Structure formats: C-alpha cells, structure tokens
GROMACS .gro file of C-alpha atoms in nm:
model
  371
    1MET     CA    1  -0.105   1.981  -1.484
    2ILE     CA    2   0.104   1.799  -1.206
    3ASN     CA    3  -0.096   1.540  -1.035
    4VAL     CA    4   0.040   1.349  -0.711
    5THR     CA    5   0.168   1.064  -0.898
    6LYS     CA    6   0.230   0.934  -1.285
    7SER     CA    7   0.214   0.589  -1.417
    8TYR     CA    8   0.557   0.460  -1.550
    9LEU     CA    9   0.484   0.327  -1.914
   10PRO     CA   10   0.748   0.126  -2.027
   11ASP     CA   11   0.854   0.097  -2.416
   12LEU     CA   12   0.554   0.045  -2.644
   13ASP     CA   13   0.754  -0.194  -2.879
   14GLU     CA   14   0.871  -0.429  -2.564
   15TYR     CA   15   0.494  -0.429  -2.458
   16ASN     CA   16   0.397  -0.494  -2.791
   17LYS     CA   17   0.602  -0.820  -2.810
   18TYR     CA   18   0.473  -0.980  -2.551
   19LEU     CA   19   0.107  -0.892  -2.683
   20LYS     CA   20   0.219  -1.066  -3.015
   21GLY     CA   21   0.302  -1.390  -2.849
   22ILE     CA   22  -0.042  -1.344  -2.631
   23TRP     CA   23  -0.226  -1.339  -2.990
   24GLU     CA   24  -0.058  -1.643  -3.133
   25ARG     CA   25  -0.114  -1.856  -2.836
   26VAL     CA   26  -0.491  -1.698  -2.773
   27HIS     CA   27  -0.419  -1.771  -2.429
   28LEU     CA   28  -0.596  -1.468  -2.259
   29THR     CA   29  -0.618  -1.584  -1.890
   30ASN     CA   30  -0.662  -1.874  -1.650
   31ASP     CA   31  -0.273  -1.899  -1.494
   32GLY     CA   32  -0.140  -1.871  -1.864
   33PRO     CA   33   0.244  -1.881  -1.935
   34LEU     CA   34   0.313  -1.489  -1.905
   35VAL     CA   35   0.117  -1.501  -1.532
   36ARG     CA   36   0.343  -1.808  -1.449
   37GLN     CA   37   0.665  -1.614  -1.549
   38LEU     CA   38   0.623  -1.298  -1.377
   39GLU     CA   39   0.533  -1.514  -1.076
   40ASP     CA   40   0.859  -1.671  -1.051
   41GLN     CA   41   1.018  -1.363  -1.144
   42LEU     CA   42   0.858  -1.188  -0.882
   43LYS     CA   43   0.974  -1.454  -0.626
   44GLU     CA   44   1.319  -1.406  -0.750
   45PHE     CA   45   1.313  -1.031  -0.717
   46LEU     CA   46   1.151  -1.032  -0.369
   47GLY     CA   47   1.336  -1.321  -0.230
   48VAL     CA   48   0.987  -1.479  -0.098
   49LYS     CA   49   0.871  -1.848  -0.141
   50TYR     CA   50   0.523  -1.852  -0.268
   51LEU     CA   51   0.357  -1.555  -0.449
   52LYS     CA   52   0.013  -1.553  -0.613
   53PHE     CA   53  -0.048  -1.289  -0.881
   54CYS     CA   54  -0.414  -1.146  -0.854
   55THR     CA   55  -0.640  -0.888  -0.986
   56ASN     CA   56  -0.573  -0.611  -0.738
   57GLY     CA   57  -0.466  -0.525  -0.383
   58THR     CA   58  -0.816  -0.554  -0.226
   59ILE     CA   59  -0.921  -0.886  -0.297
   60VAL     CA   60  -0.579  -1.042  -0.162
   61LEU     CA   61  -0.663  -0.901   0.148
   62GLN     CA   62  -0.998  -1.060   0.138
   63MET     CA   63  -0.849  -1.402   0.019
   64ALA     CA   64  -0.610  -1.355   0.341
   65LEU     CA   65  -0.903  -1.358   0.601
   66LYS     CA   66  -1.064  -1.629   0.431
   67ALA     CA   67  -0.759  -1.806   0.379
   68LEU     CA   68  -0.676  -1.810   0.765
   69ASP     CA   69  -1.068  -1.835   0.876
   70ILE     CA   70  -1.089  -1.519   1.026
   71THR     CA   71  -1.447  -1.461   1.068
   72LYS     CA   72  -1.458  -1.209   1.440
   73GLU     CA   73  -1.252  -0.936   1.522
   74VAL     CA   74  -0.943  -0.810   1.368
   75ILE     CA   75  -0.750  -0.533   1.537
   76THR     CA   76  -0.624  -0.306   1.270
   77THR     CA   77  -0.494   0.051   1.152
   78PRO     CA   78  -0.715   0.364   1.119
   79PHE     CA   79  -0.436   0.547   0.925
   80SER     CA   80  -0.455   0.382   0.579
   81TYR     CA   81  -0.651   0.329   0.260
   82VAL     CA   82  -1.024   0.229   0.288
   83ALA     CA   83  -0.982  -0.072   0.123
   84THR     CA   84  -0.792  -0.227   0.464
   85THR     CA   85  -1.111  -0.164   0.643
   86ASN     CA   86  -1.318  -0.242   0.353
   87ALA     CA   87  -1.171  -0.607   0.350
   88ILE     CA   88  -1.241  -0.684   0.700
   89LEU     CA   89  -1.602  -0.568   0.665
   90TRP     CA   90  -1.672  -0.735   0.330
   91GLU     CA   91  -1.546  -1.069   0.494
   92GLY     CA   92  -1.809  -0.998   0.757
   93CYS     CA   93  -1.567  -0.921   1.025
   94THR     CA   94  -1.558  -0.652   1.277
   95PRO     CA   95  -1.274  -0.402   1.277
   96ILE     CA   96  -1.117  -0.297   1.614
   97PHE     CA   97  -0.890   0.018   1.564
   98ALA     CA   98  -0.566   0.067   1.735
   99ASP     CA   99  -0.421   0.400   1.712
  100VAL     CA  100  -0.104   0.470   1.548
  101ARG     CA  101   0.245   0.573   1.648
  102PRO     CA  102   0.294   0.965   1.627
  103ASP     CA  103   0.633   0.952   1.468
  104ASP     CA  104   0.560   0.723   1.150
  105TYR     CA  105   0.174   0.651   1.167
  106ASN     CA  106   0.206   0.275   1.166
  107ILE     CA  107  -0.010   0.086   1.411
  108ASP     CA  108   0.127   0.129   1.757
  109PRO     CA  109   0.189  -0.218   1.891
  110ASP     CA  110   0.166  -0.055   2.250
  111LYS     CA  111  -0.213  -0.010   2.200
  112ILE     CA  112  -0.311  -0.357   2.061
  113GLU     CA  113  -0.292  -0.579   2.381
  114ALA     CA  114  -0.551  -0.397   2.561
  115LEU     CA  115  -0.825  -0.429   2.287
  116ILE     CA  116  -0.761  -0.816   2.230
  117THR     CA  117  -1.089  -0.999   2.354
  118LYS     CA  118  -1.209  -1.371   2.330
  119ASP     CA  119  -1.314  -1.282   1.971
  120THR     CA  120  -1.004  -1.140   1.876
  121GLN     CA  121  -0.845  -1.354   1.554
  122ALA     CA  122  -0.591  -1.170   1.367
  123ILE     CA  123  -0.389  -0.828   1.345
  124MET     CA  124  -0.431  -0.659   1.016
  125ALA     CA  125  -0.148  -0.394   0.980
  126THR     CA  126  -0.071  -0.173   0.713
  127HIS     CA  127   0.315  -0.058   0.646
  128VAL     CA  128   0.229   0.318   0.578
  129TYR     CA  129   0.400   0.481   0.284
  130GLY     CA  130   0.607   0.165   0.239
  131ASN     CA  131   0.773   0.178   0.565
  132ALA     CA  132   0.754  -0.113   0.801
  133CYS     CA  133   0.570  -0.165   1.118
  134ARG     CA  134   0.703  -0.247   1.439
  135ILE     CA  135   0.702  -0.643   1.308
  136GLU     CA  136   0.894  -0.776   1.591
  137GLN     CA  137   0.660  -0.657   1.833
  138ILE     CA  138   0.374  -0.746   1.659
  139GLN     CA  139   0.472  -1.073   1.582
  140ALA     CA  140   0.542  -1.116   1.976
  141ILE     CA  141   0.181  -0.984   2.101
  142ALA     CA  142   0.033  -1.258   1.796
  143ASP     CA  143   0.260  -1.552   1.938
  144LYS     CA  144   0.145  -1.458   2.297
  145TYR     CA  145  -0.240  -1.459   2.226
  146ASN     CA  146  -0.218  -1.728   1.949
  147LEU     CA  147  -0.332  -1.456   1.699
  148LYS     CA  148  -0.299  -1.433   1.293
  149VAL     CA  149  -0.095  -1.168   1.130
  150ILE     CA  150  -0.176  -1.042   0.803
  151TYR     CA  151   0.012  -0.731   0.661
  152ASP     CA  152  -0.147  -0.497   0.406
  153ALA     CA  153   0.217  -0.429   0.252
  154ALA     CA  154   0.036  -0.251  -0.049
  155HIS     CA  155   0.336   0.055  -0.092
  156THR     CA  156   0.591  -0.183   0.015
  157PHE     CA  157   0.752  -0.341  -0.349
  158GLY     CA  158   1.128  -0.302  -0.365
  159ALA     CA  159   1.164  -0.208   0.023
  160SER     CA  160   1.265  -0.434   0.254
  161TYR     CA  161   1.355  -0.460   0.639
  162ASN     CA  162   1.660  -0.599   0.816
  163GLY     CA  163   1.773  -0.746   0.461
  164GLN     CA  164   1.418  -0.899   0.388
  165SER     CA  165   1.142  -0.804   0.140
  166ILE     CA  166   0.918  -0.656   0.399
  167LEU     CA  167   0.657  -0.878   0.208
  168SER     CA  168   0.825  -1.188   0.362
  169TYR     CA  169   0.670  -1.092   0.726
  170GLY     CA  170   0.361  -1.182   0.872
  171ASP     CA  171   0.123  -1.496   0.813
  172LEU     CA  172   0.011  -1.361   0.494
  173SER     CA  173   0.151  -1.027   0.314
  174THR     CA  174  -0.037  -0.866   0.036
  175CYS     CA  175   0.057  -0.596  -0.212
  176SER     CA  176  -0.101  -0.394  -0.467
  177PHE     CA  177   0.026  -0.363  -0.833
  178HIS     CA  178  -0.233  -0.076  -0.919
  179ALA     CA  179  -0.094   0.171  -1.208
  180THR     CA  180   0.009   0.437  -0.928
  181LYS     CA  181   0.259   0.207  -0.754
  182VAL     CA  182   0.634   0.169  -0.776
  183PHE     CA  183   0.570  -0.181  -0.965
  184HIS     CA  184   0.244  -0.201  -1.149
  185THR     CA  185   0.074  -0.415  -1.381
  186VAL     CA  186  -0.179  -0.172  -1.436
  187GLU     CA  187  -0.444  -0.350  -1.214
  188GLY     CA  188  -0.317  -0.625  -1.021
  189GLY     CA  189  -0.175  -0.737  -0.684
  190CYS     CA  190  -0.032  -1.054  -0.476
  191ILE     CA  191  -0.043  -1.247  -0.187
  192VAL     CA  192   0.279  -1.410  -0.061
  193THR     CA  193   0.306  -1.710   0.194
  194ASP     CA  194   0.593  -1.938   0.339
  195ASN     CA  195   0.391  -2.241   0.329
  196GLU     CA  196   0.340  -2.466   0.032
  197GLU     CA  197  -0.016  -2.601   0.184
  198MET     CA  198  -0.135  -2.205   0.246
  199ALA     CA  199   0.018  -2.170  -0.108
  200ASP     CA  200  -0.213  -2.444  -0.263
  201LYS     CA  201  -0.493  -2.310  -0.104
  202LEU     CA  202  -0.476  -1.977  -0.251
  203HIS     CA  203  -0.379  -2.104  -0.588
  204HIS     CA  204  -0.745  -2.257  -0.568
  205TYR     CA  205  -0.908  -1.972  -0.396
  206ARG     CA  206  -0.799  -1.764  -0.704
  207SER     CA  207  -0.964  -1.965  -0.976
  208PHE     CA  208  -1.294  -2.031  -0.832
  209GLY     CA  209  -1.171  -2.290  -0.591
  210HIS     CA  210  -1.137  -2.566  -0.853
  211LYS     CA  211  -0.908  -2.691  -1.106
  212ASN     CA  212  -1.072  -2.851  -1.409
  213ASP     CA  213  -1.335  -3.082  -1.243
  214THR     CA  214  -1.199  -3.145  -0.897
  215TYR     CA  215  -1.318  -2.882  -0.666
  216TYR     CA  216  -1.129  -2.792  -0.343
  217GLY     CA  217  -1.390  -2.537  -0.180
  218VAL     CA  218  -1.527  -2.194  -0.198
  219GLY     CA  219  -1.345  -1.959  -0.430
  220ILE     CA  220  -1.340  -1.622  -0.604
  221ASN     CA  221  -1.229  -1.512  -0.916
  222ALA     CA  222  -0.901  -1.321  -0.863
  223LYS     CA  223  -0.732  -1.429  -1.147
  224ASN     CA  224  -0.542  -1.148  -1.349
  225SER     CA  225  -0.471  -1.166  -1.758
  226GLU     CA  226  -0.175  -1.227  -1.968
  227LEU     CA  227  -0.213  -0.843  -2.056
  228HIS     CA  228  -0.162  -0.738  -1.733
  229ALA     CA  229   0.142  -0.991  -1.669
  230ALA     CA  230   0.294  -0.875  -1.986
  231MET     CA  231   0.290  -0.517  -1.802
  232GLY     CA  232   0.454  -0.658  -1.515
  233LEU     CA  233   0.732  -0.818  -1.709
  234CYS     CA  234   0.814  -0.518  -1.898
  235VAL     CA  235   0.806  -0.278  -1.572
  236LEU     CA  236   0.970  -0.524  -1.347
  237PRO     CA  237   1.338  -0.477  -1.446
  238LYS     CA  238   1.303  -0.096  -1.458
  239VAL     CA  239   1.230  -0.123  -1.070
  240PRO     CA  240   1.575  -0.017  -0.949
  241GLU     CA  241   1.613   0.258  -1.169
  242LEU     CA  242   1.249   0.373  -1.099
  243ILE     CA  243   1.330   0.373  -0.733
  244ALA     CA  244   1.639   0.547  -0.749
  245ALA     CA  245   1.486   0.829  -0.972
  246ARG     CA  246   1.222   0.849  -0.682
  247LYS     CA  247   1.500   0.921  -0.421
  248GLU     CA  248   1.671   1.189  -0.622
  249ARG     CA  249   1.333   1.386  -0.638
  250PHE     CA  250   1.266   1.255  -0.257
  251ARG     CA  251   1.611   1.390  -0.166
  252LEU     CA  252   1.530   1.738  -0.345
  253TYR     CA  253   1.211   1.813  -0.143
  254ASP     CA  254   1.424   1.715   0.160
  255SER     CA  255   1.683   2.007   0.046
  256GLN     CA  256   1.406   2.270  -0.093
  257LEU     CA  257   1.123   2.240   0.187
  258ASP     CA  258   1.120   2.444   0.503
  259PHE     CA  259   1.163   2.188   0.776
  260SER     CA  260   1.111   2.450   1.048
  261LYS     CA  261   0.748   2.456   0.964
  262ILE     CA  262   0.672   2.109   0.838
  263THR     CA  263   0.798   1.767   0.950
  264ARG     CA  264   0.816   1.406   0.788
  265PRO     CA  265   0.698   1.077   0.899
  266SER     CA  266   1.038   0.905   1.037
  267LEU     CA  267   1.172   0.548   0.916
  268ILE     CA  268   1.223   0.265   1.120
  269PRO     CA  269   1.565   0.163   1.172
  270GLY     CA  270   1.670  -0.128   0.938
  271MET     CA  271   1.465   0.000   0.644
  272ASP     CA  272   1.590   0.013   0.297
  273TYR     CA  273   1.307   0.235   0.151
  274ASN     CA  274   1.135   0.260  -0.192
  275TYR     CA  275   1.029   0.619  -0.199
  276ALA     CA  276   0.689   0.527  -0.256
  277TYR     CA  277   0.538   0.856  -0.125
  278TYR     CA  278   0.634   1.210  -0.012
  279PRO     CA  279   0.415   1.302   0.275
  280VAL     CA  280   0.445   1.596   0.487
  281VAL     CA  281   0.283   1.658   0.828
  282PHE     CA  282   0.201   2.045   0.877
  283ASP     CA  283   0.103   2.227   1.222
  284SER     CA  284  -0.285   2.247   1.141
  285GLU     CA  285  -0.524   2.151   0.891
  286GLU     CA  286  -0.607   2.477   0.799
  287THR     CA  287  -0.246   2.543   0.719
  288LEU     CA  288  -0.261   2.208   0.490
  289LEU     CA  289  -0.570   2.387   0.353
  290ARG     CA  290  -0.369   2.699   0.274
  291VAL     CA  291  -0.081   2.509   0.082
  292MET     CA  292  -0.355   2.284  -0.092
  293GLU     CA  293  -0.514   2.566  -0.227
  294ALA     CA  294  -0.176   2.741  -0.338
  295LEU     CA  295  -0.043   2.436  -0.527
  296LYS     CA  296  -0.396   2.392  -0.683
  297ASP     CA  297  -0.388   2.749  -0.807
  298ASN     CA  298  -0.090   2.631  -0.988
  299ASP     CA  299  -0.234   2.326  -1.111
  300ILE     CA  300  -0.056   2.122  -0.910
  301MET     CA  301  -0.284   1.829  -0.721
  302PRO     CA  302  -0.138   1.693  -0.410
  303ARG     CA  303  -0.344   1.452  -0.194
  304ARG     CA  304  -0.479   1.382   0.147
  305TYR     CA  305  -0.303   1.030   0.185
  306PHE     CA  306  -0.486   0.927   0.404
  307TYR     CA  307  -0.814   1.094   0.500
  308PRO     CA  308  -1.012   1.050   0.680
  309SER     CA  309  -0.894   0.819   0.957
  310LEU     CA  310  -1.091   0.510   0.909
  311ASN     CA  311  -1.228   0.473   1.247
  312MET     CA  312  -1.452   0.832   1.153
  313LEU     CA  313  -1.617   0.618   0.881
  314PRO     CA  314  -1.972   0.557   0.963
  315PHE     CA  315  -1.959   0.216   0.838
  316ALA     CA  316  -1.671   0.108   1.030
  317PHE     CA  317  -1.828   0.095   1.363
  318PRO     CA  318  -1.842  -0.237   1.553
  319PRO     CA  319  -2.197  -0.371   1.533
  320GLY     CA  320  -2.446  -0.200   1.800
  321SER     CA  321  -2.160   0.032   1.885
  322GLY     CA  322  -2.308   0.352   1.719
  323THR     CA  323  -1.995   0.528   1.747
  324ALA     CA  324  -1.639   0.580   1.640
  325GLN     CA  325  -1.356   0.394   1.862
  326PRO     CA  326  -1.149   0.710   1.933
  327CYS     CA  327  -0.770   0.716   1.795
  328PRO     CA  328  -0.679   1.073   1.866
  329ILE     CA  329  -0.354   1.037   1.662
  330SER     CA  330  -0.464   0.897   1.376
  331GLU     CA  331  -0.751   1.185   1.376
  332ASP     CA  332  -0.503   1.440   1.410
  333ALA     CA  333  -0.258   1.297   1.139
  334ALA     CA  334  -0.529   1.271   0.887
  335LEU     CA  335  -0.618   1.640   0.932
  336ARG     CA  336  -0.228   1.737   0.895
  337VAL     CA  337  -0.076   1.511   0.661
  338LEU     CA  338  -0.025   1.612   0.261
  339CYS     CA  339   0.136   1.385  -0.029
  340LEU     CA  340   0.322   1.631  -0.251
  341PRO     CA  341   0.367   1.493  -0.618
  342LEU     CA  342   0.623   1.216  -0.676
  343TYR     CA  343   0.724   1.002  -0.955
  344PRO     CA  344   1.026   0.899  -1.153
  345ASP     CA  345   1.015   1.156  -1.437
  346LEU     CA  346   0.883   1.458  -1.238
  347ALA     CA  347   1.104   1.729  -1.362
  348GLU     CA  348   1.357   1.868  -1.101
  349ALA     CA  349   1.229   2.198  -1.196
  350ASP     CA  350   0.882   2.090  -1.087
  351VAL     CA  351   0.994   1.978  -0.768
  352ASP     CA  352   1.183   2.312  -0.724
  353ARG     CA  353   0.853   2.510  -0.817
  354ILE     CA  354   0.650   2.285  -0.568
  355ALA     CA  355   0.870   2.332  -0.304
  356SER     CA  356   0.865   2.720  -0.335
  357ILE     CA  357   0.515   2.707  -0.349
  358VAL     CA  358   0.492   2.527  -0.015
  359ASN     CA  359   0.743   2.726   0.122
  360MET     CA  360   0.567   3.077   0.046
  361ALA     CA  361   0.242   2.950   0.173
  362LEU     CA  362   0.394   2.821   0.499
  363ALA     CA  363   0.548   3.180   0.544
  364ILE     CA  364   0.150   3.355   0.509
  365VAL     CA  365   0.047   3.474   0.832
  366PRO     CA  366  -0.317   3.437   0.896
  367GLU     CA  367  -0.508   3.760   0.944
  368ARG     CA  368  -0.632   3.644   1.255
  369CYS     CA  369  -0.311   3.638   1.412
  370ILE     CA  370  -0.212   3.983   1.314
  371ALA     CA  371  -0.200   4.193   1.616
   0.00000   0.00000   0.00000
C-alpha cells in the first residue's frame, strides 16, 4: 500500500537517548527542558523572534484569534483544511469566505476588500500547499482597514518567501507539526510572533493562563510534552535532507506526468519551496475520479486535498444566512485537485509507476465521448 504520505521516523537509538534523559528527570510536561530546547532550535532554524511550541496546529489558530481579541467577522479562504474554518467557528467568530486565485488557489486579495464590513476584524489566510499568499497585498488591505492578519502556515515549514521564513509574516503565524508534515513532532504545532508582549501572552494562554499561583487571565491547555519535543529534536536536523529528497521525487513526477492533460498550482515568485505536497489539477471531477479509481486498484491512495470547498460546509454559513457564500473558483478547484503520494523515501520506481497509471487513466476516452 502506498499512501499519500508517510511519516519520517528518526533513528530509534537517537530517540531513546532523549527518552533516557526524560526518565532520569521525571519531567514529562509543563514547559520542560526539551520543549525549551526545541523552541530555541526552531527559532534559530526559522529565523524568527518568538515561537511557542503547542499541542497541535488547530489550537494555535484558536489562540491567535483569542490573543488578538477577534470576536466578530474573519475573512478567510474556502480552500484549506477544515481546521482553518473550525478554529474561527470554535472561537465564536463568523467566517466570511473570499474566493481564491485560479493559478495557486491561495486567497485572492482582489476579492477581500469588497467583503469588509464594520464587523470585520481580521484576515485568516492559508499558504496553500506551503506556497506563500500575496502577502504584500493582504498586508496593504489590513493596514488600510486596521485589520489583523493571521496566517495558517500549517504547510510551510522550511519554506521561505523573499528570503524569510513564511512563518515570519502576519500579526501571528501558525504551523502544524503533525506526523504527516515536512517537520513533525508526532502531534504538535507552533505560533510565531515578533512582539515580546504578545509572546508572553501566548505563553500564559498555553498553560491555563497562569504561572504557579499568579493568574494572568483565561487560558487553555495547549502545552506539549517532552516526548513530543524529543521527536522534534531528532527530526529537525534532518529537515534539509528531507526537503531535498522530496524535491527529487517532485521533479521526477514533473518529468513523467502528461502535462498536456493536467496542470499544477503555480508558485509565487520569490518562493523557496519545501515540496510539501504534489497536487495535480484535472480537467473535470469525472477525470479525477477515474484516476483515483485506477490508483486505488493498484493499492495507491492519493487524497482529494482539499475537498470540499469549505464555504459549502453547512455549519460554516453565517448565522441566519441559510446558504453558502459562493466561491466558484474554490468550488471548482475542490472538484479537480488531487494530491499524489509524496514523501522522502518514496521509491523512484513507485513514482514511475504512479505517473504511468495516471497517464494511462488520462488517456482513456469515456464511452459517451466516442462517436
């Protein structure tokens, strides 16, 4: 079975060395030494000022909304994982969906301004597949209307834009360290800021809003453990070679697939990409389903990522509206985009086989089209 992704696991002896120290200290969680060590190494690796290691990539989105006092409307993207919308709804805010660009499926800044109302407080955009949004345009809109910018940068670890980590942009930026990501801690995530006061606030939010017997306000349990930090400390030094291995397989797909019948989302100029995913775009959902079936018949499991367009989720509608906000580009893309398997040790022969199956499925002419 070849799945759409496969988690990287470091050398077990290396991980066990960290476990030995944990057993000796009996310090399992609550801002332990390995958590602090990982945070320091992540800040250095990414070139960011303040970073808080947390339990997952969803809780940090919720923390971002709470820390910026966002309670009303948030303009967001319909083309993302459901966690982006869920975080907005969970915090009692209203998602307002701006359609996406047809070339890269990131939120379209040209669609944002018309959606701004007196209740709009923030823009929450996703760097889809690790490819940067139109950051300068989004920031210009935010500055004009005094809005906060939160980036769901779940896919971006190791990627940079104009020479800076993508995580360094926005008022707050978040990342997922889930087991399927380029860098992982099994479960985990982080939130990034360049503001010391905000970093202190997030530090207390992460731990119930208090330190010892001093209470700073409402908080949540977003702490992560020493065992997760140990995994991160093992994986982090390997990230450059993991990205390089992903790049090799990415380019092999590029050389094998029939691009007369498919396309890929384009990268924004200024990107140093991390090769987090390999999405392909078909001419129709019918073609996508035919390709998926052919792959699954060969025990290859791609993923419709992202599907459906989030503005179509019945629980995502604004209160009282009863209907979805139309986002035709996102809705169309969600029907036609498929992520092919991509991970560092995916065998070259398997990439060749996957590409061959896709090409053969694309070459099939449906019976109804035969004269």
